[in-house]
Short mmCIF file of C-alpha atoms in Angstrom, two decimals:
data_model
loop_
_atom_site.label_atom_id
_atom_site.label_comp_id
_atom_site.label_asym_id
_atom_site.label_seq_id
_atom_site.Cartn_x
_atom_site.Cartn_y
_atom_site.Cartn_z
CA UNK A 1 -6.73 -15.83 34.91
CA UNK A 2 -9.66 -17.92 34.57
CA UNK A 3 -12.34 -17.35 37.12
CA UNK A 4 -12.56 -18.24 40.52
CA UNK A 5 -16.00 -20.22 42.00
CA UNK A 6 -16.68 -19.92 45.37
CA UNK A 7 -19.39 -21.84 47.51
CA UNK A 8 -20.62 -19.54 50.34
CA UNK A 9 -22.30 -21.51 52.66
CA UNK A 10 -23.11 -20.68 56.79
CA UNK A 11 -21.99 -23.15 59.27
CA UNK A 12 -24.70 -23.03 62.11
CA UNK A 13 -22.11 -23.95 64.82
CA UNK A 14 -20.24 -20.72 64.39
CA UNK A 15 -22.65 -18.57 62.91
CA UNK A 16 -20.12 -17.38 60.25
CA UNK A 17 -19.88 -17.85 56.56
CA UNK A 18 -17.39 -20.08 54.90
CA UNK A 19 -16.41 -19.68 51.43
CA UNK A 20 -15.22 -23.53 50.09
CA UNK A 21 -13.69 -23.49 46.72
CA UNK A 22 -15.67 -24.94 43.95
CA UNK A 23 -13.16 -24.47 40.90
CA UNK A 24 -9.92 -22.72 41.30
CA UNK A 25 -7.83 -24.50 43.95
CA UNK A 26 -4.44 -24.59 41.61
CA UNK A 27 -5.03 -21.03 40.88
CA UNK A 28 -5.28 -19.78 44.49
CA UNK A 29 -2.60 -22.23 46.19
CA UNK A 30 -0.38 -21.33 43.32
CA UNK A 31 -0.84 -17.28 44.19
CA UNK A 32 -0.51 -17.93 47.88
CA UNK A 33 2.46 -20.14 47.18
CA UNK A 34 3.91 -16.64 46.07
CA UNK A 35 3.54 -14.92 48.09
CA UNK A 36 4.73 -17.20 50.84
CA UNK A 37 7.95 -17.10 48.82
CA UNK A 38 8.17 -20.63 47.84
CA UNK A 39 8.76 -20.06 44.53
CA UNK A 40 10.54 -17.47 42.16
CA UNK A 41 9.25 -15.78 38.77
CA UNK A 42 10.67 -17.28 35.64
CA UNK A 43 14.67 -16.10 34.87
CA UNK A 44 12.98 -15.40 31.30
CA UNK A 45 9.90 -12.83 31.87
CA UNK A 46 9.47 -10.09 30.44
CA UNK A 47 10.01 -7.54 32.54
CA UNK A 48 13.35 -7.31 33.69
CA UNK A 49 12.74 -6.01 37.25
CA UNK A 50 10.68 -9.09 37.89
CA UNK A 51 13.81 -11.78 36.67
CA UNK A 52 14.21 -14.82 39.00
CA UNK A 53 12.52 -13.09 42.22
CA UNK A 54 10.18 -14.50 44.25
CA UNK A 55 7.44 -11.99 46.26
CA UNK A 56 9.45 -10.77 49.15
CA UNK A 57 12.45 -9.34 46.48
CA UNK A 58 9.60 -6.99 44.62
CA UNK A 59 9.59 -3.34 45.10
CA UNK A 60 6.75 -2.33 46.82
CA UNK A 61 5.26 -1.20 43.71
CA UNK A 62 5.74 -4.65 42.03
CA UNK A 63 4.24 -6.32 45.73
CA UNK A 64 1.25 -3.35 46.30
CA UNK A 65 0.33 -4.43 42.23
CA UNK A 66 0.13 -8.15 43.14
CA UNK A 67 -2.09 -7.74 46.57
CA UNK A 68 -4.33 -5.19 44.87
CA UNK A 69 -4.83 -7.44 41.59
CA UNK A 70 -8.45 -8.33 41.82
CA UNK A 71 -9.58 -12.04 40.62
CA UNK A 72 -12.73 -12.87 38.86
CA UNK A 73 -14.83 -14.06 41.19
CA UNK A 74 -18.27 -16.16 41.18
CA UNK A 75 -20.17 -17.22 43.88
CA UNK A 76 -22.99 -19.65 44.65
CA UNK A 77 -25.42 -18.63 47.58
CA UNK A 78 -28.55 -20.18 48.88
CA UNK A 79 -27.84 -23.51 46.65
CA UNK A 80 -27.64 -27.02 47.57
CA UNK A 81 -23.82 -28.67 46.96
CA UNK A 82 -26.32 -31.13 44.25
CA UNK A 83 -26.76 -28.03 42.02
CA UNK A 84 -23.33 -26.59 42.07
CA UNK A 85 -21.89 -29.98 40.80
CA UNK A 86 -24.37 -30.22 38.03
CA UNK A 87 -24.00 -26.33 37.34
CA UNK A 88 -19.97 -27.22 36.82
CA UNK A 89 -20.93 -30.20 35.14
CA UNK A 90 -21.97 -28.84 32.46
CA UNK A 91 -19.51 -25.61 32.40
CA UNK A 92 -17.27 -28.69 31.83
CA UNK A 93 -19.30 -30.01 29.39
CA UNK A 94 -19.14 -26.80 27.13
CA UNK A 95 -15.31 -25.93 27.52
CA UNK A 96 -13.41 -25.45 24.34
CA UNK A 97 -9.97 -27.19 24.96
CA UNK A 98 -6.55 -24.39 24.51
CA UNK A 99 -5.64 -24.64 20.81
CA UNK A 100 -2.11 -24.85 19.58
CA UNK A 101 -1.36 -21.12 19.96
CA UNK A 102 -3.24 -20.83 23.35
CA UNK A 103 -1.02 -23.61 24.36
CA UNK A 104 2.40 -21.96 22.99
CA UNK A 105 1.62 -18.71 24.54
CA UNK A 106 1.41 -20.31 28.12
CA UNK A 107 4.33 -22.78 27.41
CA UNK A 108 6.84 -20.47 25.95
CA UNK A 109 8.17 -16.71 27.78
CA UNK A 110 11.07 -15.92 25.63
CA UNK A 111 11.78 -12.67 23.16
CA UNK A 112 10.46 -14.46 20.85
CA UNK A 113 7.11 -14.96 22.55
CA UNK A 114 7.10 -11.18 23.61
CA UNK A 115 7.78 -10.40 19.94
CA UNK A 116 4.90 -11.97 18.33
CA UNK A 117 2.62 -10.73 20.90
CA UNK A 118 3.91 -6.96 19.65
CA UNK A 119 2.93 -7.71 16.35
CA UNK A 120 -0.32 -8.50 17.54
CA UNK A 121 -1.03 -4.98 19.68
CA UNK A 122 0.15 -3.14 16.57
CA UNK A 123 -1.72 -5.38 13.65
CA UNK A 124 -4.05 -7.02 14.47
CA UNK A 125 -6.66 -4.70 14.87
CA UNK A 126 -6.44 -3.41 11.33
CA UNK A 127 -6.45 -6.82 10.12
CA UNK A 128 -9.29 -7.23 11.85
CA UNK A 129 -10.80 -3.80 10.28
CA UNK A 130 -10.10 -5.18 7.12
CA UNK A 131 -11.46 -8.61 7.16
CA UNK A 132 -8.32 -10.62 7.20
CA UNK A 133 -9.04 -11.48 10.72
CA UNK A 134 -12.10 -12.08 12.72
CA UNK A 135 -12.78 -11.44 16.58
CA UNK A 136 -12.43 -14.89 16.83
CA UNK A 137 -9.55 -15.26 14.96
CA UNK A 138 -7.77 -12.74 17.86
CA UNK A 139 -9.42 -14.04 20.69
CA UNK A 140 -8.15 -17.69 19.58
CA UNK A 141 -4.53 -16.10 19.05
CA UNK A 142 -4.88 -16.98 15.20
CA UNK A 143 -3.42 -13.85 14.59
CA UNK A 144 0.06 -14.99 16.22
CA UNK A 145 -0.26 -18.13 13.91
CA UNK A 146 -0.35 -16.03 10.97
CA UNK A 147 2.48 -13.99 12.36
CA UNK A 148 4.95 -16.92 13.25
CA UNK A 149 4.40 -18.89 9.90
CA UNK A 150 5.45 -15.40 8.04
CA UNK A 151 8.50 -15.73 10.25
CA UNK A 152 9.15 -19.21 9.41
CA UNK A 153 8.83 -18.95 5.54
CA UNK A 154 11.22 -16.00 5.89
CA UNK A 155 13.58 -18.18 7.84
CA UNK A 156 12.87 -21.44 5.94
CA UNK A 157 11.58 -21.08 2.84
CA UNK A 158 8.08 -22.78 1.33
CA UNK A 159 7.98 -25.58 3.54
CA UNK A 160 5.20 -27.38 5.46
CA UNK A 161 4.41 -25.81 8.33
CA UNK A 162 2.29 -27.95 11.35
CA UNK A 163 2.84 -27.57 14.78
CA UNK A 164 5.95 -29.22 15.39
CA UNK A 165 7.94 -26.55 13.06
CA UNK A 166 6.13 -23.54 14.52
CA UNK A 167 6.97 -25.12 18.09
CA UNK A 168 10.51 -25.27 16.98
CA UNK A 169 10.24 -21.98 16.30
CA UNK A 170 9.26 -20.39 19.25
CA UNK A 171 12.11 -23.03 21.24
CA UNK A 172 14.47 -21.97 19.00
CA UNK A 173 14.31 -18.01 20.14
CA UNK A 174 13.07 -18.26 23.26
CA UNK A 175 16.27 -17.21 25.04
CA UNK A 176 17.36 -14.92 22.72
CA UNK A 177 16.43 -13.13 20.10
CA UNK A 178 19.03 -11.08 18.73
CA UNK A 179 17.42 -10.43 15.20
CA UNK A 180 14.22 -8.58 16.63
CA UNK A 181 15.01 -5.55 15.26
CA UNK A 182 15.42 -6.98 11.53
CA UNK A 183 12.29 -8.64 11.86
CA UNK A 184 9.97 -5.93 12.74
CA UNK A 185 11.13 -4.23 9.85
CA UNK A 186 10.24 -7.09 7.73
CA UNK A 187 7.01 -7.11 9.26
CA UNK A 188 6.05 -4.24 9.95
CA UNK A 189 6.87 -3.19 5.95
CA UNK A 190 5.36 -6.29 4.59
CA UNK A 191 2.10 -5.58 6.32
CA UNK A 192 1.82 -2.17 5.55
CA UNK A 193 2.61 -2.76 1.99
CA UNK A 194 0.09 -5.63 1.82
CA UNK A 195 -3.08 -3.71 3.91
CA UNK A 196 -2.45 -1.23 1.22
CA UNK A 197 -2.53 -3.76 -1.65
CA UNK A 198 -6.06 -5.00 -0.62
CA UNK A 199 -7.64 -2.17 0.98
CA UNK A 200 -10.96 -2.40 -0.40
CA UNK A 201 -10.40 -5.52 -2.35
CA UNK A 202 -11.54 -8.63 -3.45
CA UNK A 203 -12.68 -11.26 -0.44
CA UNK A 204 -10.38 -13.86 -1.85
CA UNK A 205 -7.47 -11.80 -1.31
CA UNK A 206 -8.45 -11.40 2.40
CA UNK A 207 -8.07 -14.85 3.26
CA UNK A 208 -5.39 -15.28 5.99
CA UNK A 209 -3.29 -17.71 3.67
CA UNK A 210 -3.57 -15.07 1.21
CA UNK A 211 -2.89 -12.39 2.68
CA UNK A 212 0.51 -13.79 4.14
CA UNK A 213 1.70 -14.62 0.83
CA UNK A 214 1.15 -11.23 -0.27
CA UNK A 215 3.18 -9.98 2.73
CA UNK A 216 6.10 -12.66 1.91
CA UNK A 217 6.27 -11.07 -1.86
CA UNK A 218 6.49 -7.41 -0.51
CA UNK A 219 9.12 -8.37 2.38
CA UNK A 220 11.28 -9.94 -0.30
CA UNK A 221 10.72 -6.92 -2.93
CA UNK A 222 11.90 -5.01 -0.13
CA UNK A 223 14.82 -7.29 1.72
CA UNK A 224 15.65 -9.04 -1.13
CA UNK A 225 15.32 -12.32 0.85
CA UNK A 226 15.54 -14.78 -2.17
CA UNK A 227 11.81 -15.94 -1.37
CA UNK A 228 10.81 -15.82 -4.64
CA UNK A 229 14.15 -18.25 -6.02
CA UNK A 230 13.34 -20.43 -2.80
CA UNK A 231 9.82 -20.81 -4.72
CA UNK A 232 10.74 -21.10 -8.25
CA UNK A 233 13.13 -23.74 -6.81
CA UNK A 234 10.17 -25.54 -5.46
CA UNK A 235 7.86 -25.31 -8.26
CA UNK A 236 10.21 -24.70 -11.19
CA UNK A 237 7.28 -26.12 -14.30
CA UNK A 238 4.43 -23.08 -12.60
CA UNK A 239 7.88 -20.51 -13.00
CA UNK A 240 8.46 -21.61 -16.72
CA UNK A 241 4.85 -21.31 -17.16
CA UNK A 242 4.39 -17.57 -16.10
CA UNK A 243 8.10 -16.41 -17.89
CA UNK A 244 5.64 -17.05 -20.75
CA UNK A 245 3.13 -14.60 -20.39
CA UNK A 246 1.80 -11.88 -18.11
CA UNK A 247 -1.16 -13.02 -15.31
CA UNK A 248 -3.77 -10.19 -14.43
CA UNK A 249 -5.13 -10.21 -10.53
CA UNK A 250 -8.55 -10.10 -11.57
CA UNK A 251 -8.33 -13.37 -14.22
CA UNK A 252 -6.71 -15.23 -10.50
CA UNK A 253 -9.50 -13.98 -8.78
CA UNK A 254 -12.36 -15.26 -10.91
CA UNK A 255 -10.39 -18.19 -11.63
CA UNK A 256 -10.70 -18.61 -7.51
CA UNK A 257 -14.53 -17.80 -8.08
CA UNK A 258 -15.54 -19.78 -10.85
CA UNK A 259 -12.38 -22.81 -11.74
CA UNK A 260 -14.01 -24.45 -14.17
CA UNK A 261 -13.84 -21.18 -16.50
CA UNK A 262 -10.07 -20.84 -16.22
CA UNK A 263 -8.55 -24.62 -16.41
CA UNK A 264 -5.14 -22.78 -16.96
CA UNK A 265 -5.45 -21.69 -13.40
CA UNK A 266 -6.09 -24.93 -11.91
CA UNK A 267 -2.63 -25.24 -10.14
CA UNK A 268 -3.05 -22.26 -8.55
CA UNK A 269 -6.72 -22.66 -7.64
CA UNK A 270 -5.69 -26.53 -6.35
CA UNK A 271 -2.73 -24.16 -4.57
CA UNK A 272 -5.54 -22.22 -2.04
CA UNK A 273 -6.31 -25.59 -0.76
CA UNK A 274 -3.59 -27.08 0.71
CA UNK A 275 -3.04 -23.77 2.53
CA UNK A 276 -0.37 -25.01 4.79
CA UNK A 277 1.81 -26.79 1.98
CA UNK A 278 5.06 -25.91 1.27
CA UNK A 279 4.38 -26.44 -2.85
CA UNK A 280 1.15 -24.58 -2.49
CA UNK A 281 2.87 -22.14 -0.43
CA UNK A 282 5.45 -21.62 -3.18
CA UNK A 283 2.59 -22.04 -6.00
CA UNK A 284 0.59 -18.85 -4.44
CA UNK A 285 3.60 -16.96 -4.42
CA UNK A 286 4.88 -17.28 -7.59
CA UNK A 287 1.16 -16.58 -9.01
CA UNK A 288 0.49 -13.52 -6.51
CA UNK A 289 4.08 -11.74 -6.98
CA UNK A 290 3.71 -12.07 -10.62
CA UNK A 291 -0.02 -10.94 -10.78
CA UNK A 292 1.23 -7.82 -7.90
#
């Protein structure tokens, strides 16, 4: 929860402080609203003991845990009501507005929500270790990003993905979820296989878009998903092209460094552009898993 400015000011009739609140108001009507039982907890949270109750139904656990939470807190003293408006002036000023995956992460409280946040406790750290993804990157939640549009190739094939298909994604399991258990394993093998793959590599295979290629060819080696048909269908002239010979990892890499040496290679170098593309997509698969 974001925090909580207070205004502490003393009122000279009563001799008594009085906190007024300077940015925060939703926040603290919407707790209070709670726990004057006026509304219940979503049917769809996480925690099943917590289902469709409102703050009188809690075990006293559940209600001790929510009057003990403590709030972030700042608070202006000895300051004229002049300064704390400019002060939140320009806190306004400076606010970065929630990105896409900020957004879907307060929007959306299904399995599959839950899911991708899993993925995130377990991976993204090492990811992070490895250079794949910065501090930013989690902080941001580009790490569920990279997560979901694995999901959705594996689901869809090499198509475009903006926001409107990953949003379909999340609507489309956030009841249920039934295939969570198939999809951490093709997860959770893909990115093993692929940290192990570029341990210690080259940059240019540490690039997010990269990277999730690499885990799309090892989840199909593995599940035999038809990924790599699904992108021959979508780029079938690049397929002929490589039945023809055999494509070494380092030759893609310094094609990536240095283009104009390696013309050969300029579909696949035009391919780490377009990083979002469904042909590119399909074009840096059928390049990577042939190279792998």
């Amino acid at each position: 929860i974001p925090k909580i400015f207070l205004y502490a000011k003393v009122d000279l009739r009563t001799r008594s402080t009085i906190k007024e609140i300077v940015d925060g108001q939703q926040r603290s009507h919407t707790l209070q609203s709670f726990y004057n039982g006026k509304f219940k907890l979503s049917a769809k949270i996480e925690t099943e003991d917590l289902r469709g109750k409102n703050y009188n139904q809690l075990s006293e656990e559940y209600q001790s845990s929510f009057i003990s939470y403590s709030l972030p807190i700042d608070e202006f003293r000895g300051v004229q009501p002049v300064e704390i408006q400019e002060s939140f002036r320009r806190m306004n000023a400076s606010n970065v507005p929630l990105n896409d995956e900020e957004q879907r992460n307060a929007k959306y409280q299904g399995p599959f929500k839950w899911f991708v946040q899993r993925l995130a406790q377990r991976f993204s750290e090492p990811l992070r270790a490895t250079g794949i993804l910065s501090r930013r990157d989690i902080i941001r939640m580009g790490d569920s990003r990279l997560y979901a549009e694995i999901i959705h190739t594996t689901l869809n094939g090499f198509v475009t993905t903006k926001a409107a298909q990953i949003d379909g994604l999340y609507k489309r399991f956030n009841i249920t979820f039934e295939e969570e258990d198939q999809y951490l394993a093709y997860m959770t093998t893909g990115i093993d296989v692929a940290l192990q793959a570029v341990a210690g590599g080259e940059r240019e295979l540490l690039r997010g878009y990269m990277f999730q290629t690499i885990v799309l060819i090892f989840i199909d080696r593995r599940f035999n998903l038809g990924l790599r048909q699904k992108a021959v269908d979508s780029a079938p002239e690049v397929a002929a092209t490589l039945q023809a010979g055999a494509v070494d990892l380092a030759i893609l890499i310094d094609g990536l460094r240095d283009p104009e040496s390696h013309p050969a290679l300029s579909e696949f170098v035009e391919a780490t552009k377009g990083t979002n593309v469904g042909r590119a997509k399909a074009v840096r698969f059928l390049y990577l898993d042939a190279a792998l």
